[in-house]
Coordinates of C-alpha atoms in Angstrom, one line a residue:
X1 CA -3.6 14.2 -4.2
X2 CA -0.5 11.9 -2.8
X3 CA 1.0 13.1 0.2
X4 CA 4.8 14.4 -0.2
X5 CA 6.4 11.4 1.7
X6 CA 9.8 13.7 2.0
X7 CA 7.6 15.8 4.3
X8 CA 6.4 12.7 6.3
X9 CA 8.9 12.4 9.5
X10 CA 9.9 9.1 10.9
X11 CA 12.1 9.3 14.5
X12 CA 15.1 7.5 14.9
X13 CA 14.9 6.7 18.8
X14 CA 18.4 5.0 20.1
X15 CA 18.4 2.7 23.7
X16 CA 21.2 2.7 25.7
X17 CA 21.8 3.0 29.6
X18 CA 23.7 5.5 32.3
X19 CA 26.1 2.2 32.9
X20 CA 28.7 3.4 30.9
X21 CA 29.1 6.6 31.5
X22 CA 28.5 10.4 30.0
X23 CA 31.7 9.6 27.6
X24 CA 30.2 6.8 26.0
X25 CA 26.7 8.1 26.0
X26 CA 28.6 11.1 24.1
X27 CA 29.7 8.6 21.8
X28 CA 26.2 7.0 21.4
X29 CA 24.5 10.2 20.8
X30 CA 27.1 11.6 18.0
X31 CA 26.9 7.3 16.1
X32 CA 23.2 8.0 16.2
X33 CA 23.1 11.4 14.3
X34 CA 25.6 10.0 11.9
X35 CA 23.2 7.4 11.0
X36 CA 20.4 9.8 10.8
X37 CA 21.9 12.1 8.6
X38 CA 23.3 9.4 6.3
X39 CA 19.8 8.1 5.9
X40 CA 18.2 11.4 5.8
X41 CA 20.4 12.1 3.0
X42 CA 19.8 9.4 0.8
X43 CA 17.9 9.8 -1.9
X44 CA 16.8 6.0 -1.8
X45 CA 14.9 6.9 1.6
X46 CA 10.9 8.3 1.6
X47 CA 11.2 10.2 4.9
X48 CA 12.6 12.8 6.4
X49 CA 14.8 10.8 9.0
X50 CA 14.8 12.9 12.3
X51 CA 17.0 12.3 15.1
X52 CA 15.9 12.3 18.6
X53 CA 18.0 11.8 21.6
X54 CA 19.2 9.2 23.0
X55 CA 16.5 7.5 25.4
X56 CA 18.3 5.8 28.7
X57 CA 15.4 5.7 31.2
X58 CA 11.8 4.2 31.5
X59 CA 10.5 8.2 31.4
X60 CA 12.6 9.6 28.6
X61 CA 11.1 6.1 26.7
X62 CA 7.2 6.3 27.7
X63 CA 7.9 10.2 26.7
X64 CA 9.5 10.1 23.4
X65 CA 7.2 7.3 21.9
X66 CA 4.0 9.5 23.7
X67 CA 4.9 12.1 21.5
X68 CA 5.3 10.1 18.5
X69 CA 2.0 8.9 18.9
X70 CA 0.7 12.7 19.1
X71 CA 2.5 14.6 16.2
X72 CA 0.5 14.3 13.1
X73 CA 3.8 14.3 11.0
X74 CA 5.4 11.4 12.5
X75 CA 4.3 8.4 10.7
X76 CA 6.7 5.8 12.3
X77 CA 9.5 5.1 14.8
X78 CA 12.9 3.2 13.7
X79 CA 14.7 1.9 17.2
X80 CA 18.5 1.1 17.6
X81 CA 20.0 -0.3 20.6
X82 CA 23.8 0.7 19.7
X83 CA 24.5 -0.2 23.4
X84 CA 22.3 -2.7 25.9
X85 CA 19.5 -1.1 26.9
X86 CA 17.7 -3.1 29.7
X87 CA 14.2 -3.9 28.2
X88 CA 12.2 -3.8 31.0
X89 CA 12.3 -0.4 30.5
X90 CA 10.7 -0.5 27.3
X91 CA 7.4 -2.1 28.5
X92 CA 5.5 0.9 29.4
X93 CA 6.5 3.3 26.2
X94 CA 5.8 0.3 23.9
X95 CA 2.6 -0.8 25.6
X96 CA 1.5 2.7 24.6
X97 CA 3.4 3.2 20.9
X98 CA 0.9 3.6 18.0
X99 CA 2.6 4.1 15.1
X100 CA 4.6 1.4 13.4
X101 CA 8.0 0.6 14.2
X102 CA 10.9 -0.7 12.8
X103 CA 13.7 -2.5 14.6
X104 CA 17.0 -1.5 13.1
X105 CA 19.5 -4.3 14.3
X106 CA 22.7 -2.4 13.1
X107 CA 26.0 -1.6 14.5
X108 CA 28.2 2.1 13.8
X109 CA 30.7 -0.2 12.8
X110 CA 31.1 -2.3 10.5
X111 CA 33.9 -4.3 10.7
X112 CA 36.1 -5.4 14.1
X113 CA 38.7 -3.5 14.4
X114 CA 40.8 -6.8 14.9
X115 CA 44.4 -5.0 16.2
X116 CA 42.7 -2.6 18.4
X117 CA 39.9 -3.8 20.0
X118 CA 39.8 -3.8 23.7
X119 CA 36.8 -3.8 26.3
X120 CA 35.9 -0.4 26.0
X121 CA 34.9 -1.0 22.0
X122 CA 33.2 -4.0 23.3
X123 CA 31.0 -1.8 25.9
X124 CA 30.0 0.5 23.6
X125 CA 29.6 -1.3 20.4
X126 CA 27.0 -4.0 22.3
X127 CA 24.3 -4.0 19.3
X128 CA 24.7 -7.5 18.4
X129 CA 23.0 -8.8 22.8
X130 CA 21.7 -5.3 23.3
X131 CA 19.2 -5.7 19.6
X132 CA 18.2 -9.4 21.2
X133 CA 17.1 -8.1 24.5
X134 CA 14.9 -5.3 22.6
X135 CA 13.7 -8.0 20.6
X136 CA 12.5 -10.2 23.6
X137 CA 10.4 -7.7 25.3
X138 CA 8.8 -6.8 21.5
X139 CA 8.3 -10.3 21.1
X140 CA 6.7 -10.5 24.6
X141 CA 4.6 -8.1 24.2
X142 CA 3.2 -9.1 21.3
X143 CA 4.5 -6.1 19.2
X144 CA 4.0 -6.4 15.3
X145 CA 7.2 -4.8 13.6
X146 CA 9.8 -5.0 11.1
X147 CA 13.2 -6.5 12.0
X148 CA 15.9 -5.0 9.5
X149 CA 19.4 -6.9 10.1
X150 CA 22.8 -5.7 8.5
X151 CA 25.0 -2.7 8.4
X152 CA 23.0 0.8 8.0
X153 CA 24.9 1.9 5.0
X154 CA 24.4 -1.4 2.9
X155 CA 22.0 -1.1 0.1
X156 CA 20.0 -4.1 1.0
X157 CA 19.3 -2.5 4.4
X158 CA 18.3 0.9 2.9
X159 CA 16.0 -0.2 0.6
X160 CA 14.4 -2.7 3.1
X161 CA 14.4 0.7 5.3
X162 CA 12.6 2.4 2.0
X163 CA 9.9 -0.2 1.5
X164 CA 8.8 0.0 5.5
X165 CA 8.6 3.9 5.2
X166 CA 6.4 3.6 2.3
X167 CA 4.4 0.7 4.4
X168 CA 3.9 3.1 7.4
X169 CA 2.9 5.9 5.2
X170 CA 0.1 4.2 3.3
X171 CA -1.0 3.2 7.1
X172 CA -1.1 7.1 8.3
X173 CA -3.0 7.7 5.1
X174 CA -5.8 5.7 6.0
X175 CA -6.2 7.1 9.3
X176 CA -9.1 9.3 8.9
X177 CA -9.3 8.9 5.3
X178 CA -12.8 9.1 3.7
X179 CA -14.3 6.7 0.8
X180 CA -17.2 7.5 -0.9
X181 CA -19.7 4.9 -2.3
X182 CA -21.8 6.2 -5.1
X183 CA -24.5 3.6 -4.9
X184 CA -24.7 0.3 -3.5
X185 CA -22.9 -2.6 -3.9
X186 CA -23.6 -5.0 -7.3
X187 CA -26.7 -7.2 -6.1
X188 CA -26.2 -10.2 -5.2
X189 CA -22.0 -10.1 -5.0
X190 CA -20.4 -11.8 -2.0
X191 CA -16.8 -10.9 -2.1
X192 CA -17.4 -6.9 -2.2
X193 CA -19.1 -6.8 0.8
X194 CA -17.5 -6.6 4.4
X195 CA -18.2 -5.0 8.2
X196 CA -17.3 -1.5 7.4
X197 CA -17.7 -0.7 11.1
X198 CA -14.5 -3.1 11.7
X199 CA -12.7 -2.0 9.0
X200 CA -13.1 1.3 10.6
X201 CA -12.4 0.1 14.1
X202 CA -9.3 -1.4 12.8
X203 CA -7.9 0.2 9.8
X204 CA -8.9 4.1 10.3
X205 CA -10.7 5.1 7.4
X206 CA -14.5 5.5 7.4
X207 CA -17.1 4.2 4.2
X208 CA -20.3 6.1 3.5
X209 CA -22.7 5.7 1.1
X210 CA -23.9 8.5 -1.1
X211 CA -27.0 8.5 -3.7
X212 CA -26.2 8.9 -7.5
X213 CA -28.4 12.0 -6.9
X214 CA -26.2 13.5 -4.9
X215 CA -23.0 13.0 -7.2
X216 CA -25.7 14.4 -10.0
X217 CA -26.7 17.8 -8.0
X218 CA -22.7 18.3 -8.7
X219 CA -22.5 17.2 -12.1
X220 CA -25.7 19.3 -12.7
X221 CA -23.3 22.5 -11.4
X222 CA -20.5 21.8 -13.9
X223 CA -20.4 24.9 -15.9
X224 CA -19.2 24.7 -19.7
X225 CA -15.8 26.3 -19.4
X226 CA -14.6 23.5 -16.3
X227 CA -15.9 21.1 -19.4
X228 CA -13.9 23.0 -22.1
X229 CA -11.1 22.9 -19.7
X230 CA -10.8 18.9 -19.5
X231 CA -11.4 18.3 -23.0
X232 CA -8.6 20.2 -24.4
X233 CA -6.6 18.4 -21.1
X234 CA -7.7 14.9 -23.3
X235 CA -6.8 16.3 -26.5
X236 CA -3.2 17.2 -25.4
X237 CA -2.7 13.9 -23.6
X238 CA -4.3 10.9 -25.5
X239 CA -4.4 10.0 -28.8
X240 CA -8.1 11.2 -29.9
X241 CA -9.6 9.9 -33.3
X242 CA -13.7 10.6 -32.8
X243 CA -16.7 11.9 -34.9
X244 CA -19.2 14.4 -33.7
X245 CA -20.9 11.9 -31.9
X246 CA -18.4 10.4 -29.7
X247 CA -17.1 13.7 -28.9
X248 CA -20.8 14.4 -27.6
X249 CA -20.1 11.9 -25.5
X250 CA -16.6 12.7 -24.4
X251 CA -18.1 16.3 -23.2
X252 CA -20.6 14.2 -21.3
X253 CA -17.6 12.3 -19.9
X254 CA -15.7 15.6 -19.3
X255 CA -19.0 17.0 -17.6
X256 CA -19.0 13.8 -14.5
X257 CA -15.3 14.0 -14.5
X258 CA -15.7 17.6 -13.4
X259 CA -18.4 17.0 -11.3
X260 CA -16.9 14.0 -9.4
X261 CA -13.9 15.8 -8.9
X262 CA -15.8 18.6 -6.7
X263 CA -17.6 16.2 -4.7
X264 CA -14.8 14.1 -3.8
X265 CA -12.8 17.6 -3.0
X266 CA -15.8 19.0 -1.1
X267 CA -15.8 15.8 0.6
X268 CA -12.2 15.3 1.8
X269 CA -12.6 11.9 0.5
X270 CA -9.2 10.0 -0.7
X271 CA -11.3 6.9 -2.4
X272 CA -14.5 5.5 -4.1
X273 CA -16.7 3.3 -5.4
X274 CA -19.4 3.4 -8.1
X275 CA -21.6 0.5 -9.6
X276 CA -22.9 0.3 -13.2
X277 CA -26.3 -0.8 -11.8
X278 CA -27.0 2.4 -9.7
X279 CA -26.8 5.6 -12.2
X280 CA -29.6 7.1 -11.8
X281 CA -29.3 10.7 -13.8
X282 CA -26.2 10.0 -15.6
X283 CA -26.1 9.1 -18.9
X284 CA -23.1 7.5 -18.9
X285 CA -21.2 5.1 -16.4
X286 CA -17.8 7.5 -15.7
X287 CA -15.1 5.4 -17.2
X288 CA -12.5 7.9 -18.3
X289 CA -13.1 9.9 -15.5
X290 CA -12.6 7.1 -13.0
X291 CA -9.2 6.2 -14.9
X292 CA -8.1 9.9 -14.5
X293 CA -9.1 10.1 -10.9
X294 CA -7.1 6.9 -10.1
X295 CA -4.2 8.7 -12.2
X296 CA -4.7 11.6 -9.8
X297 CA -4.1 8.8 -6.7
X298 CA -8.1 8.2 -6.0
X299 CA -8.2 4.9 -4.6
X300 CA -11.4 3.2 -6.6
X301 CA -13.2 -0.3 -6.4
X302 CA -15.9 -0.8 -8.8
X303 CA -19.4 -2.5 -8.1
X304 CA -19.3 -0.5 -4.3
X305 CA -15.8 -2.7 -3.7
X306 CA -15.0 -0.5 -0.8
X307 CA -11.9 -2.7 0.3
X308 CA -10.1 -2.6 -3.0
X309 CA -10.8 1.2 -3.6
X310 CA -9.0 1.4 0.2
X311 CA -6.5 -1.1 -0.8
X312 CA -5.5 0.6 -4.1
X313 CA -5.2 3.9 -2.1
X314 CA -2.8 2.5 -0.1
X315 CA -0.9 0.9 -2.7
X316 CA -0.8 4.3 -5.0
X317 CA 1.0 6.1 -1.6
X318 CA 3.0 3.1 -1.0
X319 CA 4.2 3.8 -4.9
X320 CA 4.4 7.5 -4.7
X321 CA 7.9 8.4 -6.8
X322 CA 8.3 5.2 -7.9
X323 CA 8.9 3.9 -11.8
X324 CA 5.7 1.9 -12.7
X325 CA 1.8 2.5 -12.1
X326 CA -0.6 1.1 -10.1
X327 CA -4.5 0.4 -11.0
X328 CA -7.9 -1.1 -10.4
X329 CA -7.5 -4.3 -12.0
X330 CA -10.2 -7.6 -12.2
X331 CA -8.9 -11.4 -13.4
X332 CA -11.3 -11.2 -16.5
X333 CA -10.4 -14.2 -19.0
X334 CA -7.7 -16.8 -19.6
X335 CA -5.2 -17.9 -22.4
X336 CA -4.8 -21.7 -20.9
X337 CA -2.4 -22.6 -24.3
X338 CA -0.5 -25.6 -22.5
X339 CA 2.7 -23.8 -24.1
X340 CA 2.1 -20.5 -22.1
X341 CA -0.8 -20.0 -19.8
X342 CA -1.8 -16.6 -19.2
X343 CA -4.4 -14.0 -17.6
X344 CA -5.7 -11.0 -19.3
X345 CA -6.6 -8.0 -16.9
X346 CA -9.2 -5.9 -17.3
X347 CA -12.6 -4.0 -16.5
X348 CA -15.5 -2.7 -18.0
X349 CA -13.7 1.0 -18.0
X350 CA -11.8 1.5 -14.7
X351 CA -8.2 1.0 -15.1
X352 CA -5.5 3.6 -14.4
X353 CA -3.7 5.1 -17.4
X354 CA -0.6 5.1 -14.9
X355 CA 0.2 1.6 -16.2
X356 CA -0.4 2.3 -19.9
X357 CA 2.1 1.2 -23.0
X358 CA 2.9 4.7 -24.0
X359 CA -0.1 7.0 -25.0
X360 CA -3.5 6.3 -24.5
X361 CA -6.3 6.1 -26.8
X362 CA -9.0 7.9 -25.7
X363 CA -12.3 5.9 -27.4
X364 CA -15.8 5.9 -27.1
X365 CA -17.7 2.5 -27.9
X366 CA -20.9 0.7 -26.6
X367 CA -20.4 -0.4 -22.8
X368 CA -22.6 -3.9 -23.6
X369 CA -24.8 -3.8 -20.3
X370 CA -26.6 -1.4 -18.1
X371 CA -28.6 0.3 -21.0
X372 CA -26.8 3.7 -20.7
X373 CA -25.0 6.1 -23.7
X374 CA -21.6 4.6 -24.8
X375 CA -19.5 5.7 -22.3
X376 CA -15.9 7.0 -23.3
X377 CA -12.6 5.3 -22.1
X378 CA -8.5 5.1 -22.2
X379 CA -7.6 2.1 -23.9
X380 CA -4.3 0.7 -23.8
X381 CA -1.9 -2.1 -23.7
X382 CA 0.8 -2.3 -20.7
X383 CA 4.7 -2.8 -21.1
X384 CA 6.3 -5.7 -20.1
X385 CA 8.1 -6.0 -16.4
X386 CA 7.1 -7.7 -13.2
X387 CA 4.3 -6.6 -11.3
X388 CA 2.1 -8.0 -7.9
X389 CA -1.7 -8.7 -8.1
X390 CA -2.9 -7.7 -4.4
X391 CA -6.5 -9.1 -3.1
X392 CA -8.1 -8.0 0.8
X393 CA -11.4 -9.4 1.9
X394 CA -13.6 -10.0 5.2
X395 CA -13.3 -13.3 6.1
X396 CA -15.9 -12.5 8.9
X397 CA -13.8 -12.9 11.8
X398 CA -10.7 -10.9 10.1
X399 CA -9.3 -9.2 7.5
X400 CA -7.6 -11.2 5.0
X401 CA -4.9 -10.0 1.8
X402 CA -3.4 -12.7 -0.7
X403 CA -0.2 -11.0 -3.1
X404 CA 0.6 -13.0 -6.2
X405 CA 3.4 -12.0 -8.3
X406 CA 3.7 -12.0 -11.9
X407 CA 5.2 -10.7 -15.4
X408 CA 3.6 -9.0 -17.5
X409 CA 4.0 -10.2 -21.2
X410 CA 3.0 -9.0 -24.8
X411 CA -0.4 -10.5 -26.2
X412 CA 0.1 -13.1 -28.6
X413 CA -1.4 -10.3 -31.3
X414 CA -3.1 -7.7 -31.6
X415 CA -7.1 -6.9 -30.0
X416 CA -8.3 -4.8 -32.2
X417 CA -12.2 -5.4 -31.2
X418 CA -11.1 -5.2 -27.0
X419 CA -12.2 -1.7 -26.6
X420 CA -10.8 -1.9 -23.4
X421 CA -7.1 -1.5 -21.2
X422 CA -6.1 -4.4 -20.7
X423 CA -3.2 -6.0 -19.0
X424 CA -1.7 -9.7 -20.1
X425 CA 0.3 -11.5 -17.3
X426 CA 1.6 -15.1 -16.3
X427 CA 1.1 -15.5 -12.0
X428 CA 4.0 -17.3 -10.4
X429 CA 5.1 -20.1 -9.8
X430 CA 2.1 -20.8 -13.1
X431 CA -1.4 -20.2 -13.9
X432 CA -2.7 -24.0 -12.6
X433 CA -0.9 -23.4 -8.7
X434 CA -1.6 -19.5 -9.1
X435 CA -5.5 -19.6 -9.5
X436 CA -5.8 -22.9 -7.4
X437 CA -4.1 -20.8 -4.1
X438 CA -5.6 -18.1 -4.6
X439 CA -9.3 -19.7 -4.9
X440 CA -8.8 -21.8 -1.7
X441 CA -7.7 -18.2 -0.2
X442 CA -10.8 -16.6 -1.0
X443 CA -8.9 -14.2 -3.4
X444 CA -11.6 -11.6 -4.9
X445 CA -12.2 -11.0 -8.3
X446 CA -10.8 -7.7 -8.4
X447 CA -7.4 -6.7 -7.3
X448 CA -4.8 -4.0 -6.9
X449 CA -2.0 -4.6 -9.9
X450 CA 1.0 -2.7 -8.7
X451 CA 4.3 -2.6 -11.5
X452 CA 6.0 0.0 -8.9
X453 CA 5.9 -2.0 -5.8
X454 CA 6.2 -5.4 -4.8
X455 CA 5.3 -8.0 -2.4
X456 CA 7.6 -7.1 0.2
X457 CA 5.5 -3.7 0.7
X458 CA 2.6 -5.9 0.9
X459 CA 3.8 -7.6 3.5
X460 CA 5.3 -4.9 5.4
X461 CA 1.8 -3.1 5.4
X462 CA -0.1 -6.3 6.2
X463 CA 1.6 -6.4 9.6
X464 CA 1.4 -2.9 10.4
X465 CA -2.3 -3.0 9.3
X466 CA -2.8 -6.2 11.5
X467 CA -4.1 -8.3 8.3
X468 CA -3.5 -11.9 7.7
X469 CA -0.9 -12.1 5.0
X470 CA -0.8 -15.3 2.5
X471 CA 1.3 -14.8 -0.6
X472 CA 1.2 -17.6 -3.7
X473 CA 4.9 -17.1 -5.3
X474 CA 7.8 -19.2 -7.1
X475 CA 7.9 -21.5 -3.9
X476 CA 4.4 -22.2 -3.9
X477 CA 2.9 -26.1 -3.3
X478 CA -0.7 -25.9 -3.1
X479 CA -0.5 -28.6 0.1
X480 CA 1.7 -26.3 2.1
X481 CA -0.8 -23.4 0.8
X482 CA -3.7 -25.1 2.7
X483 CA -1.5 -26.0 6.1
X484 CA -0.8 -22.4 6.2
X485 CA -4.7 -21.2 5.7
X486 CA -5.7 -23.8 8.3
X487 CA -2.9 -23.4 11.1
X488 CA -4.2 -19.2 10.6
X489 CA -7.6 -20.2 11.0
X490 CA -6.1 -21.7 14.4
X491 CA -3.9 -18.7 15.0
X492 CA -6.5 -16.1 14.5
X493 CA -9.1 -18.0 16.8
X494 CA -6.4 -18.2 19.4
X495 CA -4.5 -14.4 19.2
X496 CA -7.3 -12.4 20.7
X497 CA -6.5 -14.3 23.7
X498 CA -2.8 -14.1 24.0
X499 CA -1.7 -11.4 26.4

């Protein structure tokens, strides 16, 4: 369900100019596939790294980044000026470049050679003035992109290198991509709405609505061995303790697990939303098969939250090989002990088991509200470790994600009547400045909880995605916090117009 990012191609492009000669263009061309193989090689690196040759003219520019824009594997372009390449002749290629770049400000070497060095080193080794006059023209034209400063070999630089890579690749997954809302949104519900015609003018992917009916014609089709099938799948991997009854209703479960699964593959869809108050002809509201869906790398917002279930796509690709899960998650109730504030995480039913404690269990108790069967779910506690709680709404005249980071903790004891997942975490810099930002943001209710990636992707895909970026962390003071919201308000009336 995750795209293979090893089979996702990002180009290294290098600048340079006929000035110095066919010697030292020799030079730059054999520095450049160095560099490429090193970081093709490393295991630390998402992408197949290709090299392309180096680009000394206006034409070989506008042609190389052309054809980046038109190959469906290349999901990104990483530039390197090893010599001074005048950046006038950037302006058309970049005025016409697509897909996200990076700006690798590097050198092949990286130390002086302090006995030896002479003018011709200087003329060829020119990335420290030749990586500033690139960055003028990208500057000038108003080109978002990641700056990445150091030596290519150092670990900092790699894994700055690794968490871009994942950035871009979530952004070519949501070109095209397809979410499917079963239902409507909850009534009434301000956050979970949005101009789905921008989003798809902006960000790619398309939202559609579909009736319960049609999800049931498919559930309806669900034959008794594809139900068979995915029970003895939750008796091998849960921990499953249930009467006659509840297994009933766990076949039930299995039954709009299966059924969901063929309409979202029928579909081509990559995400989803459902709503507890729009089931007509199911019996149950699809908990457990929700959770295994996002497990799968579904991207789901519950109550027709079409934004989050995009947003938690994107976040499962950007996590793809990575230790730690990534889920659905809502801000559902506090512990505001003076000696330890915290926030427990849940839902209803929808979080994904890839953030569980161990093995789930799989249960099946009332669901409280909506007046359907009990509805069975994975229920679970989550290790400790730092993870990021990720936010995007419409705020009518743009898009808008707030990233808080946090630690996850151990309950204080047990919850033995919680028949839930659940997810206990203290928000930097502390509960008080944490839910103060992130109110006067506009943060939503629910959220994307990531324990394999961190802010720094969030940010990375903010800029490629074109989305106003606010992040509440350790250096948080709620006056700066609302300077910054009101100089963007400024900013994003203002932008449309700079040229």
């Amino acid at each position: 369900m995750i795209p293979e990012l090893k089979k996702l191609e990002v180009w290294f492009i290098t600048g340079s100019q006929h000035l110095y000669g066919d010697d030292t263009l020799k030079q730059v061309n054999a520095h450049s596939k160095e560099i490429v193989g090193y970081l093709d090689a490393n295991k630390n690196i998402a992408c197949k790294v290709i090299f392309k040759p180096v680009v000394t003219t206006s034409d070989e520019i506008t042609r190389i980044l052309i054809e980046a824009n038109t190959s469906t594997n290349c999901i990104g372009v990483i530039t390197w000026m090893h010599t001074f390449s005048p950046a006038k002749m950037w302006i058309t290629g970049l005025g016409m470049l697509q897909k996200p770049f990076v700006h690798l400000h590097t050198q092949f070497n990286r130390d002086i050679p302090w006995d030896s060095i002479d003018m011709d080193f200087m003329n060829l080794n020119q990335s420290a003035h030749g990586g500033r006059e690139f960055g003028f023209i990208c500057s000038r034209l108003r080109k978002n992109r990641k700056v990445i400063a150091g030596h290519w070999q150092d670990e900092d630089v790699v894994s700055k290198m690794d968490v871009w890579m994942r950035a871009a690749c979530a952004w070519h997954d949501w070109q095209g991509m397809k979410i499917a809302r079963f239902g409507d949104n909850m009534r009434e519900v301000a956050v979970t709405e949005g101009d789905k015609v921008e989003a798809q003018k902006k960000f790619g992917y398309s939202v559609n609505g579909y009736g319960v009916s049609d999800l049931v014609a498919f559930i309806d089709k669900v034959t008794d061995k594809q139900i068979d099938k995915l029970v003895t799948a939750y008796t091998n991997e849960y921990k499953v303790e249930l009467d006659a009854r509840q297994m009933a209703g766990v076949k039930e479960s299995a039954r709009i697990e299966a059924g969901m699964r063929d309409f979202l593959e029928e579909g081509n869809f990559k995400a989803f939303t459902n709503t507890f108050e729009d089931l007509h002809g199911m019996t149950q509201l699809p908990g457990l098969p929700t959770q295994r869906l996002m497990a799968d790398g579904y991207g789901f917002g519950a109550e027709g939250d079409w934004k989050t279930a995009a947003l938690i796509r994107a976040m499962k690709v950007m996590a793809s090989g990575l230790d730690g899960g990534t889920s659905f998650m809502e801000d559902y109730t506090y512990h505001l002990n003076p000696k330890g504030m915290k926030v427990l995480g849940a839902h209803m039913l929808e979080i994904c088991p890839s953030i569980a404690d161990g093995k789930a269990s799989l249960e099946v108790h009332p669901l409280g509200i909506g007046g359907k069967a009990d509805p069975a779910r994975l229920v679970f506690n989550v290790p400790q470790g730092k993870g990021i709680n990720v936010s995007m709404m419409d705020m009518g005249n743009r898009f808008r994600m707030v990233t808080n980071p946090c630690t996850v903790v151990p309950p204080d004891s047990d919850m033995p009547k919680l028949p839930v997942a659940r997810v206990l975490w203290q928000p930097m810099p502390e509960l008080k400045t944490a839910a103060t930002a992130w109110i006067l943001a506009g943060g939503a209710h629910h959220t994307g909880f990531s324990m394999a990636i961190t802010k720094e992707h969030m940010e990375d895909f903010a800029e490629i995605a074109g989305i106003e970026y606010l992040l509440i962390d350790e250096d948080t003071k709620i006056s700066d916090f609302k300077k910054d919201i009101q100089v963007n308000e400024i900013y994003y009336l203002l932008a449309k117009g700079l040229v």
